[in-house]
């Protein structure tokens, strides 16, 4: 969705929207009613819509990307361009600057000038967005690619100039202030984990300017725009998130932006624009949501106050608006009633054929670094009736504050059918977006399935599958601490680079499926639950995996040897175990263990302390630590409820560490596990380390 530039001094702007049915619609707003300008015929889904035109003139030509084709329309709706590109995949990202057209498919970037092929680049990971610095300010064409592996790739011609490391996978790029700032080199980026930042792209390196974390745990950023909505002469930053949040950031001081206003919608914001649409002289923020709603937030005052004795009279305009809305509602109700009757008649007819209604599900399955859990977000264009979640690996379902659905668990037989989780979420009326949180156990891998049933007739269901990988709690990172004590796993054998890469993709999240260019590749990972690290380097015929957690090495050894056996490849596996690494991992786990044990003890005391409070009337006689437990009771219970089975998880990790340490020595210590669990219940760090050494 974009706003066309205003034609006169004070004229309102027209809105142009491209949708999933392939229709480009352009309309204006007059007296609160949408007045259509033009509408194209339906076809393939529109993936991108951008405005273009000659440099330094109003950008009022409309360009849309459909499949691998780019089409151009004038502001009146006349088609003047149909350019079939040589891309084999559909276009995912597009940017237009004068006569230059920049297109990206999943991994491929192409630059065309006047529809002639100029440059080409193959990215190491999926490209999410593209942008080019303003040519009139920087005097050269500098494309910037936002890639899934947490980097911005800055190009020159067909070559990579340099990479910029970011704190999260970038999903959207925008020029700062709409023009790249004074230098034309400033780019604002938004990440899929909700972070926002500004970096300056110079000719030789990137200079980070500011970065805002996601303290409020809001959704990922999908769209950014710059517009002066507060009327203070400085453009604000407008941000749309995938949980329906619209945010306005204001640059009060010269440095970091400050969140001034926010507004919550019920579904993800697909695009956001600032402009004057509904009424002359009043600016608005226009947001388009996933299911096709366009919402305007206006600066026009809508509240009127009256004194105690006055009657508030509705203006003529408001009364006519209300009556027209009532008429529209009545007509829609009649139409729905007629369609229902028609459907009932055809469903009872012997000749009628029932067709399955098509609906698209926008889904996202991502690992959250903060609490080491996976977020599954499902969004449908129609209201969701229910979602059934099934898993063949043990998973914990965690509470989500924003989730209003009613969940019910069914008992399942985990042994013969390996069915560990069966839960149904029944949604309230008009829910189009559902967010679930699950936590997996490393070493146990399989599939999570979501059966999505929307409220449409006839009843239809779509199944979506998500892989839970063996090292599911690991997240890609740019570098690791090389000074930690490391265990090493070495593989040698008759396997190709593509084969070992496919095994790494099977084991670890966030690895690109496409085999990397070159002969050798190194990836770094961090465990989001414990903070341990993993470095994987591999090429044709050999692979090296280093980690400060021996359990990570053990899981990799088991899974990689299993995968090689499936393909009848003979592997030569050797390993180098560092005794110090076990102590190091225990020191990382122990503070978490102590905290959770203390939390569990406090929660167990709450009921008894509350009973004392009721009997005695006051609690002044209690020790200060017990009084503080009573004061913080609600927060403690909330935290305990939010992290079910957290303590069991930590016990499980320490037990695995104990078994794995001795497995590499060729000793089976499973008989000593009950003794270890006894020690864990009331033990200090030194006692635990001593037990590990003595066993």
XYZ file of C-alpha atoms in Angstrom:
695
model
C 0.000 0.000 0.000
C 1.314 3.440 -0.950
C 0.002 7.034 -1.039
C 0.297 8.904 -4.338
C 1.758 12.428 -4.020
C -0.856 15.213 -3.748
C -1.474 17.041 -7.007
C -2.447 20.516 -5.675
C -1.290 22.629 -2.724
C -3.858 21.323 -0.226
C -5.400 18.392 -2.075
C -5.826 15.034 -0.333
C -3.794 12.030 -1.465
C -5.015 8.946 -3.306
C -4.376 5.458 -1.854
C -3.094 2.631 -4.057
C -3.231 -0.998 -2.821
C -2.049 -4.300 -4.314
C -3.686 -7.451 -2.909
C -3.349 -11.252 -2.812
C -5.910 -11.622 -5.618
C -3.625 -9.671 -7.964
C -5.872 -6.588 -8.049
C -4.389 -3.061 -7.965
C -6.957 -0.647 -6.504
C -6.616 3.135 -6.386
C -9.122 5.279 -4.476
C -9.562 8.612 -2.713
C -11.689 9.534 0.331
C -14.456 12.133 -0.002
C -16.727 12.951 2.964
C -15.662 9.731 4.666
C -16.567 7.555 1.647
C -14.091 5.707 -0.593
C -14.269 6.965 -4.198
C -12.589 4.541 -6.650
C -10.161 5.898 -9.287
C -9.288 2.601 -11.003
C -9.165 -1.147 -10.371
C -7.289 -3.802 -12.401
C -8.417 -7.359 -13.149
C -7.533 -10.183 -10.715
C -4.582 -12.488 -11.377
C -1.496 -13.816 -9.617
C -0.736 -12.521 -6.102
C 1.038 -9.136 -5.929
C 4.208 -9.503 -3.830
C 5.414 -5.868 -3.919
C 4.052 -2.429 -4.829
C 6.356 0.608 -5.180
C 6.065 4.134 -6.583
C 8.552 5.463 -9.123
C 9.204 8.192 -11.660
C 12.055 10.295 -13.037
C 14.517 11.508 -10.360
C 13.591 14.798 -8.614
C 9.980 14.693 -9.927
C 6.826 13.524 -8.058
C 6.950 9.707 -7.760
C 3.484 8.925 -9.118
C 3.986 5.924 -11.399
C 2.802 2.658 -9.824
C 4.960 -0.483 -10.194
C 3.856 -3.933 -9.012
C 5.751 -7.251 -8.855
C 3.663 -10.286 -9.858
C 5.463 -13.645 -9.972
C 8.623 -12.875 -11.985
C 7.025 -9.962 -13.897
C 7.015 -6.207 -13.178
C 4.061 -4.108 -14.370
C 3.767 -0.325 -14.450
C 0.581 1.802 -14.265
C 0.004 5.548 -14.481
C -1.915 7.278 -11.662
C -5.037 7.040 -13.854
C -4.706 3.235 -14.170
C -3.300 2.931 -17.701
C -0.728 0.126 -18.019
C 2.497 1.385 -19.660
C 4.938 -1.414 -18.739
C 4.968 -5.199 -18.688
C 8.519 -6.445 -18.088
C 9.122 -10.203 -17.870
C 12.391 -10.670 -15.936
C 14.739 -13.643 -16.322
C 14.227 -14.708 -12.673
C 13.240 -18.352 -12.196
C 11.577 -17.646 -8.811
C 8.958 -15.068 -7.891
C 10.095 -11.580 -6.894
C 10.276 -11.141 -3.104
C 11.647 -7.585 -2.879
C 11.717 -4.603 -5.251
C 13.076 -1.057 -5.195
C 12.859 1.660 -7.854
C 15.096 4.685 -8.295
C 14.602 6.686 -11.519
C 15.354 4.345 -14.441
C 16.961 1.743 -12.151
C 15.002 -1.317 -11.048
C 16.362 -3.544 -8.233
C 14.770 -6.982 -7.812
C 15.410 -9.869 -5.419
C 14.172 -13.453 -5.423
C 15.032 -15.707 -2.426
C 18.845 -15.673 -2.869
C 19.337 -13.731 -6.147
C 19.700 -9.967 -6.657
C 19.298 -8.382 -10.113
C 19.754 -4.764 -11.194
C 18.127 -3.502 -14.403
C 18.472 -0.053 -16.004
C 15.736 0.826 -18.537
C 14.758 -2.889 -18.415
C 18.262 -3.978 -19.473
C 20.185 -6.400 -17.235
C 23.101 -4.651 -15.479
C 24.278 -6.523 -12.360
C 23.714 -9.812 -10.551
C 24.635 -11.118 -7.075
C 24.067 -14.443 -5.286
C 23.502 -13.990 -1.528
C 24.608 -16.468 1.157
C 21.172 -16.449 2.828
C 17.586 -15.426 2.009
C 17.057 -11.765 1.038
C 14.162 -10.101 2.907
C 14.322 -6.537 1.558
C 16.341 -4.259 -0.713
C 17.074 -0.561 -0.863
C 19.356 1.756 -2.838
C 20.943 4.887 -1.372
C 19.669 8.076 -3.113
C 21.793 8.519 -6.257
C 21.473 12.335 -6.247
C 23.151 12.499 -2.784
C 25.811 9.760 -2.870
C 26.571 10.010 -6.648
C 26.810 6.244 -7.163
C 24.454 3.277 -7.150
C 24.765 1.545 -3.736
C 22.231 -1.277 -3.227
C 21.803 -2.669 0.307
C 20.347 -6.164 0.867
C 18.701 -7.181 4.168
C 19.551 -10.873 4.604
C 18.147 -13.502 6.971
C 21.560 -14.355 8.473
C 21.539 -11.088 10.503
C 23.567 -9.012 8.045
C 23.113 -6.142 5.609
C 25.113 -6.767 2.428
C 26.302 -3.574 0.719
C 26.995 -4.055 -2.995
C 28.938 -2.243 -5.694
C 28.013 -3.431 -9.167
C 27.917 -7.238 -8.962
C 30.394 -7.421 -6.058
C 30.023 -7.419 -2.290
C 31.523 -4.212 -0.873
C 31.137 -5.196 2.821
C 28.741 -6.750 5.344
C 27.081 -5.058 8.340
C 26.330 -7.277 11.356
C 22.940 -6.673 12.998
C 21.417 -7.837 16.329
C 18.583 -9.772 14.600
C 17.392 -10.934 11.142
C 16.412 -7.720 9.256
C 12.949 -7.828 7.667
C 12.555 -4.253 6.396
C 14.771 -1.340 5.315
C 13.883 2.346 4.888
C 15.829 5.521 4.160
C 16.139 7.652 7.298
C 13.789 10.673 7.039
C 12.588 9.256 3.698
C 15.712 10.611 1.976
C 18.680 9.000 3.756
C 19.327 11.974 6.054
C 21.636 14.893 5.211
C 24.340 12.619 3.821
C 21.883 10.274 2.048
C 23.717 7.348 3.694
C 21.462 6.675 6.707
C 19.303 3.538 6.715
C 16.698 2.484 9.284
C 16.232 -1.288 9.692
C 13.641 -3.374 11.566
C 14.256 -6.982 12.638
C 11.999 -10.018 12.974
C 12.610 -10.024 16.758
C 11.311 -6.455 17.115
C 14.515 -4.391 17.231
C 14.900 -1.079 15.417
C 18.148 0.658 14.463
C 19.864 3.219 12.257
C 23.195 2.700 10.535
C 25.193 4.936 8.201
C 26.419 3.185 5.039
C 29.618 4.964 3.964
C 31.806 3.975 1.001
C 34.124 1.812 3.121
C 32.306 0.779 6.319
C 29.051 1.072 8.282
C 28.743 3.359 11.314
C 25.963 2.343 13.762
C 24.057 5.433 15.001
C 21.403 4.081 17.398
C 19.546 0.900 18.244
C 16.323 0.280 20.204
C 15.779 -3.150 21.779
C 12.424 -4.851 22.201
C 11.943 -4.422 25.981
C 8.145 -4.645 25.764
C 8.356 -8.045 23.980
C 6.316 -6.821 21.014
C 6.125 -8.440 17.585
C 8.596 -8.338 14.688
C 8.773 -5.194 12.533
C 7.139 -5.476 9.094
C 7.045 -1.882 7.794
C 8.602 1.547 8.408
C 7.801 5.049 7.115
C 8.943 8.618 7.919
C 6.341 11.377 8.207
C 5.816 14.524 10.285
C 2.545 13.518 11.974
C 3.023 15.663 15.108
C 3.485 18.832 13.018
C 6.721 19.898 14.745
C 8.744 20.183 11.538
C 10.738 16.978 12.234
C 9.717 13.708 10.563
C 8.648 10.990 13.001
C 9.344 7.304 12.476
C 6.169 5.211 11.903
C 6.568 1.494 12.646
C 4.128 -1.406 12.018
C 4.623 -4.749 13.785
C 3.337 -8.281 13.176
C 1.332 -8.286 16.431
C -0.782 -5.336 15.209
C 1.141 -2.560 17.008
C 1.529 0.829 15.333
C 4.240 2.969 16.943
C 5.294 6.607 16.474
C 8.893 7.457 17.421
C 9.823 11.100 17.875
C 13.342 12.587 17.666
C 13.216 14.903 20.689
C 16.950 14.949 21.293
C 19.302 14.693 18.343
C 20.321 11.143 19.294
C 17.883 8.320 19.989
C 14.201 8.311 19.020
C 11.602 8.125 21.816
C 8.306 6.206 21.615
C 5.611 8.901 21.735
C 2.376 7.097 20.762
C 1.245 3.561 20.030
C -1.991 1.989 18.862
C -2.957 -1.700 18.777
C -4.846 -3.386 15.929
C -5.893 -7.033 16.064
C -3.817 -8.304 13.114
C -0.386 -7.788 11.575
C 0.393 -4.487 9.837
C 1.398 -5.225 6.226
C 2.255 -1.602 5.345
C 2.178 1.846 6.923
C 2.160 5.349 5.374
C 1.776 8.914 6.606
C -0.119 11.510 4.561
C -3.284 13.547 4.108
C -6.076 11.235 2.922
C -9.471 11.852 4.517
C -9.722 15.595 5.081
C -7.786 18.643 3.913
C -5.433 20.040 6.525
C -5.471 16.939 8.766
C -2.642 14.412 8.469
C -3.197 10.720 9.100
C -1.369 7.440 9.479
C -2.753 4.806 7.139
C -2.133 1.115 7.906
C -3.035 -1.922 5.791
C -3.465 -5.196 7.700
C -2.958 -8.804 6.589
C -6.638 -9.648 6.043
C -7.208 -6.561 3.862
C -8.406 -3.812 6.244
C -7.200 -0.255 5.737
C -7.251 1.792 8.934
C -6.634 5.529 9.237
C -5.496 7.256 12.442
C -6.184 10.972 12.072
C -4.921 14.163 13.740
C -8.423 15.680 13.335
C -9.981 16.293 16.800
C -12.903 13.879 17.221
C -13.737 14.557 20.893
C -16.077 17.418 21.771
C -16.769 18.499 25.306
C -19.883 20.142 26.705
C -20.736 21.698 30.064
C -22.989 20.026 32.633
C -26.255 21.524 31.351
C -25.507 21.457 27.629
C -26.827 18.913 25.208
C -24.255 17.512 22.829
C -25.661 17.714 19.295
C -24.233 15.530 16.564
C -23.215 17.464 13.463
C -25.150 16.853 10.267
C -22.083 15.154 8.775
C -21.823 12.739 11.709
C -25.545 11.871 11.570
C -25.397 11.116 7.843
C -22.244 9.026 8.426
C -24.006 6.937 11.108
C -27.120 6.412 8.964
C -25.041 5.409 5.911
C -23.124 2.892 8.093
C -26.441 1.482 9.376
C -27.733 1.108 5.801
C -24.525 -0.598 4.747
C -24.783 -3.027 7.675
C -28.394 -3.883 6.839
C -27.524 -4.505 3.188
C -24.616 -6.755 4.190
C -26.856 -8.729 6.576
C -29.446 -9.252 3.811
C -26.693 -10.327 1.397
C -25.238 -12.820 3.926
C -28.729 -14.213 4.610
C -29.384 -14.688 0.860
C -26.005 -16.406 0.328
C -26.644 -18.715 3.326
C -30.031 -19.763 1.913
C -28.481 -20.280 -1.516
C -25.733 -22.456 0.020
C -28.274 -24.498 2.024
C -30.293 -25.206 -1.138
C -27.250 -26.194 -3.206
C -25.845 -28.377 -0.400
C -29.044 -30.477 -0.413
C -29.088 -30.759 -4.224
C -27.970 -34.094 -5.698
C -26.227 -32.520 -8.708
C -24.228 -29.794 -6.922
C -20.508 -30.402 -6.337
C -18.869 -29.158 -3.143
C -15.567 -27.339 -3.689
C -12.956 -26.763 -1.009
C -12.648 -23.042 -0.264
C -9.060 -21.799 -0.566
C -7.614 -19.715 2.246
C -4.060 -18.647 2.927
C -2.353 -18.900 6.313
C 0.417 -16.465 7.214
C 2.611 -18.398 9.657
C 5.870 -17.726 11.478
C 7.834 -20.144 13.682
C 10.765 -18.405 15.406
C 13.068 -18.907 18.373
C 12.957 -16.175 21.048
C 16.359 -15.440 22.533
C 14.968 -13.979 25.807
C 13.203 -17.067 27.149
C 14.552 -19.844 24.842
C 11.077 -20.697 23.538
C 9.560 -20.928 20.067
C 6.751 -18.592 18.996
C 4.239 -19.987 16.528
C 2.110 -17.230 14.990
C -0.827 -18.235 12.763
C -2.813 -15.615 10.889
C -5.763 -16.282 8.577
C -7.799 -13.848 6.448
C -11.049 -15.263 7.845
C -11.840 -15.746 11.554
C -10.175 -18.838 13.092
C -12.547 -21.409 14.594
C -9.961 -23.712 16.198
C -6.346 -24.818 15.952
C -5.250 -28.346 16.871
C -1.565 -28.719 17.802
C 0.090 -32.143 17.671
C 3.723 -33.093 18.232
C 5.744 -36.311 18.068
C 8.393 -34.892 20.461
C 7.987 -33.778 24.095
C 7.176 -30.041 24.175
C 5.982 -27.624 26.888
C 3.201 -25.217 25.935
C 3.817 -21.848 27.610
C 1.265 -19.144 28.462
C 0.936 -16.159 26.113
C -0.612 -12.988 27.616
C -2.177 -11.805 24.332
C -3.802 -15.189 23.675
C -7.532 -15.239 24.531
C -8.253 -18.704 23.087
C -9.498 -21.540 25.325
C -7.008 -24.404 25.378
C -7.863 -28.020 26.170
C -5.374 -30.905 26.337
C -6.143 -34.464 25.264
C -4.352 -37.433 26.766
C -2.127 -39.121 24.192
C -0.267 -42.426 24.011
C 3.397 -41.489 23.694
C 4.815 -45.011 23.476
C 3.551 -46.864 20.360
C 2.529 -43.834 18.255
C 5.158 -41.362 19.573
C 2.433 -38.783 20.115
C 3.547 -36.477 22.948
C 1.289 -33.455 22.629
C -2.326 -32.968 21.582
C -3.942 -29.613 22.387
C -6.870 -27.694 20.923
C -7.190 -23.914 20.934
C -10.798 -22.734 20.519
C -10.790 -19.104 19.436
C -13.262 -16.381 20.349
C -15.368 -14.758 17.624
C -13.474 -12.691 15.007
C -9.999 -13.866 16.061
C -7.813 -13.855 12.939
C -4.413 -14.148 14.683
C -3.256 -16.733 17.209
C 0.099 -16.853 18.986
C 1.402 -19.976 20.763
C 4.650 -20.567 22.643
C 6.416 -23.911 22.967
C 9.711 -24.993 24.507
C 11.586 -28.002 23.181
C 14.254 -30.269 24.698
C 17.578 -30.457 22.867
C 18.394 -33.908 21.563
C 14.717 -34.786 20.946
C 13.720 -33.972 17.385
C 10.647 -34.414 15.207
C 7.679 -32.457 13.874
C 5.123 -30.068 15.331
C 1.872 -29.970 13.336
C -0.826 -27.288 13.445
C -4.282 -28.057 11.985
C -5.938 -24.680 11.269
C -9.736 -24.574 10.801
C -11.273 -21.180 9.918
C -14.963 -20.248 10.238
C -15.908 -20.833 6.608
C -18.361 -23.231 4.992
C -17.895 -26.049 4.074
C -15.554 -26.796 7.008
C -11.955 -26.986 5.761
C -8.669 -27.524 7.530
C -5.066 -26.820 6.566
C -2.098 -28.650 8.087
C 1.186 -26.818 8.635
C 4.339 -28.631 9.734
C 7.315 -27.213 11.653
C 10.587 -29.068 12.209
C 11.900 -29.317 15.779
C 15.633 -29.806 15.191
C 18.062 -31.802 17.405
C 19.819 -28.595 18.569
C 16.600 -26.562 18.486
C 17.588 -23.997 21.159
C 20.689 -22.821 19.259
C 20.637 -19.467 17.477
C 23.041 -18.085 14.864
C 25.498 -15.477 16.125
C 28.289 -13.437 14.482
C 31.185 -14.507 16.717
C 31.961 -16.584 19.816
C 34.312 -16.394 22.800
C 37.365 -18.447 21.749
C 38.842 -18.502 25.295
C 36.292 -20.968 26.679
C 37.323 -24.622 27.215
C 36.137 -26.427 24.061
C 35.316 -30.037 23.179
C 35.900 -30.979 19.535
C 34.162 -33.502 17.265
C 35.921 -34.385 13.997
C 34.276 -36.192 11.075
C 36.025 -37.599 8.027
C 34.571 -39.676 5.213
C 33.512 -39.927 1.585
C 30.813 -37.246 1.675
C 30.313 -34.175 -0.513
C 30.061 -30.555 0.688
C 26.322 -30.582 -0.146
C 25.768 -33.758 1.917
C 27.434 -32.506 5.120
C 25.654 -29.150 4.669
C 22.291 -30.958 4.494
C 23.153 -32.756 7.783
C 23.965 -29.428 9.474
C 20.653 -27.987 8.165
C 18.906 -31.032 9.672
C 20.593 -30.501 13.087
C 20.551 -26.730 13.545
C 18.053 -23.900 13.005
C 18.754 -20.730 10.977
C 21.128 -22.416 8.495
C 20.326 -21.544 4.824
C 19.057 -24.597 2.922
C 21.072 -23.688 -0.176
C 24.630 -25.074 -0.140
C 27.002 -22.113 0.397
C 29.301 -20.919 -2.391
C 32.997 -21.725 -1.951
C 34.754 -24.813 -0.614
C 34.512 -24.283 3.155
C 32.056 -22.582 5.554
C 32.000 -21.679 9.265
C 28.859 -21.008 11.313
C 28.688 -19.821 14.949
C 25.797 -20.602 17.308
C 24.771 -19.790 20.858
C 22.450 -21.844 23.067
C 19.630 -19.443 24.066
C 18.839 -21.377 27.279
C 22.342 -21.800 28.743
C 24.554 -19.418 26.772
C 26.953 -22.201 25.657
C 28.503 -21.952 22.179
C 29.052 -24.021 19.053
C 31.384 -23.472 16.120
C 30.910 -25.618 13.028
C 33.423 -25.635 10.159
C 33.112 -28.096 7.304
C 34.090 -28.815 3.717
C 34.002 -31.803 1.365
C 35.175 -34.920 3.236
C 35.658 -33.350 6.695
C 33.807 -31.474 9.435
C 34.888 -29.912 12.763
C 32.434 -29.048 15.542
C 33.613 -27.274 18.717
C 31.488 -26.556 21.776
C 31.975 -25.756 25.464
C 28.981 -28.024 26.248
C 29.744 -31.740 25.972
C 26.013 -32.569 25.577
C 25.909 -30.517 22.328
C 28.830 -32.577 20.953
C 27.114 -35.819 22.071
C 23.839 -34.895 20.291
C 25.739 -33.948 17.099
C 27.728 -37.209 17.176
C 24.549 -39.333 17.496
C 22.537 -37.475 14.837
C 25.349 -37.111 12.267
C 26.312 -40.789 12.508
C 22.612 -41.745 12.124
C 22.239 -39.537 9.002
C 25.456 -40.932 7.475
C 24.305 -44.521 8.136
C 21.002 -43.771 6.349
C 22.984 -42.791 3.242
C 25.406 -45.741 3.630
C 28.378 -43.387 4.103
C 31.268 -44.648 6.223
C 32.258 -42.011 8.811
C 35.495 -41.803 10.757
C 34.524 -40.027 14.007
C 37.084 -38.771 16.527
C 36.663 -36.421 19.459
C 38.725 -34.432 21.901
C 37.046 -33.933 25.297
C 38.154 -31.108 27.582
C 37.554 -31.981 31.273
C 37.479 -28.295 32.219
C 34.456 -27.693 29.922
C 32.145 -29.761 32.186
C 32.965 -27.534 35.191
C 32.522 -24.464 32.990
C 29.031 -25.623 31.847
C 28.027 -26.443 35.453
C 29.037 -22.917 36.479
C 26.751 -21.552 33.729
C 23.798 -23.737 34.805
C 24.143 -23.375 38.580
C 22.922 -19.740 39.043
C 19.798 -20.605 37.019
C 19.291 -23.751 39.101
C 19.644 -21.850 42.407
C 17.209 -19.168 41.243
C 14.570 -21.717 40.171
C 14.958 -23.773 43.383
C 14.527 -20.634 45.486
C 11.486 -19.609 43.418
C 9.906 -23.061 43.891
C 10.526 -22.919 47.672
C 8.980 -19.451 47.936
C 5.911 -20.520 45.921
C 5.415 -23.563 48.208
C 5.474 -21.276 51.270
C 2.889 -18.789 49.971
C -0.242 -20.779 50.989
C 1.040 -21.435 54.515
C 2.051 -17.783 55.004
C -1.340 -16.553 53.740
C -3.066 -18.869 56.220
C -0.964 -17.405 59.047
C -1.892 -13.907 57.882
C -5.616 -14.749 58.027
C -5.348 -16.286 61.533
C -3.084 -13.695 63.130
C -4.494 -10.579 61.456
C -1.080 -9.030 60.873
C 2.336 -10.366 59.893
C 4.681 -8.037 61.816
C 6.007 -10.984 63.869
C 7.339 -12.725 60.708
C 10.960 -12.458 59.598
C 11.546 -9.802 56.859
C 12.287 -12.479 54.216
C 8.861 -14.120 54.814
C 7.112 -10.741 54.781
C 8.718 -9.979 51.405
C 7.436 -13.350 50.056
C 3.882 -12.325 51.031
C 4.281 -8.885 49.456
C 5.582 -10.335 46.189
C 3.254 -13.379 46.175
C 1.387 -12.436 42.982
C 4.560 -11.775 40.979
C 6.145 -15.010 42.228
C 3.080 -17.082 41.275
C 2.909 -15.363 37.872
C 6.577 -16.103 37.165
C 6.242 -19.716 38.328
C 3.190 -20.201 36.117
C 4.955 -18.641 33.140
C 7.822 -21.136 33.321
C 6.349 -24.600 33.900
C 8.828 -27.481 34.172
C 11.775 -25.043 34.214
C 13.408 -26.779 37.167
C 12.868 -30.247 35.621
C 14.546 -28.928 32.449
C 17.639 -27.860 34.382
C 17.745 -31.211 36.248
C 17.484 -32.961 32.875
C 20.361 -30.902 31.422
C 22.654 -31.629 34.382
C 21.775 -35.352 34.212
C 22.532 -35.405 30.447
C 25.819 -33.602 31.066
C 26.753 -36.229 33.685
C 25.855 -39.176 31.420
C 27.545 -37.600 28.351
C 30.785 -36.852 30.235
C 31.227 -40.524 31.083
C 29.803 -41.796 27.768
C 32.845 -40.348 25.987
C 35.031 -42.245 28.481
C 33.149 -45.457 27.703
C 31.519 -45.736 31.165
C 27.772 -46.152 31.791
C 26.795 -44.139 34.901
C 22.992 -44.341 34.597
C 22.811 -46.223 37.916
C 24.274 -43.172 39.710
C 21.596 -40.768 38.397
C 19.268 -41.134 41.478
C 22.241 -40.175 43.689
C 22.908 -37.144 41.486
C 19.264 -36.019 41.790
C 19.505 -36.289 45.603
C 22.609 -34.087 45.574
C 20.903 -31.562 43.254
C 18.057 -30.967 45.731
C 20.165 -29.344 48.390
C 23.546 -28.788 46.967
C 26.062 -26.055 46.349
C 28.121 -25.634 43.211
C 31.352 -27.074 44.651
C 29.571 -30.221 45.912
C 28.080 -30.782 42.464
C 31.451 -30.362 40.712
C 33.047 -32.735 43.265
C 30.366 -35.385 42.539
C 30.981 -35.042 38.772
C 34.735 -35.502 39.292
C 34.448 -38.389 41.785
C 31.889 -40.540 39.933
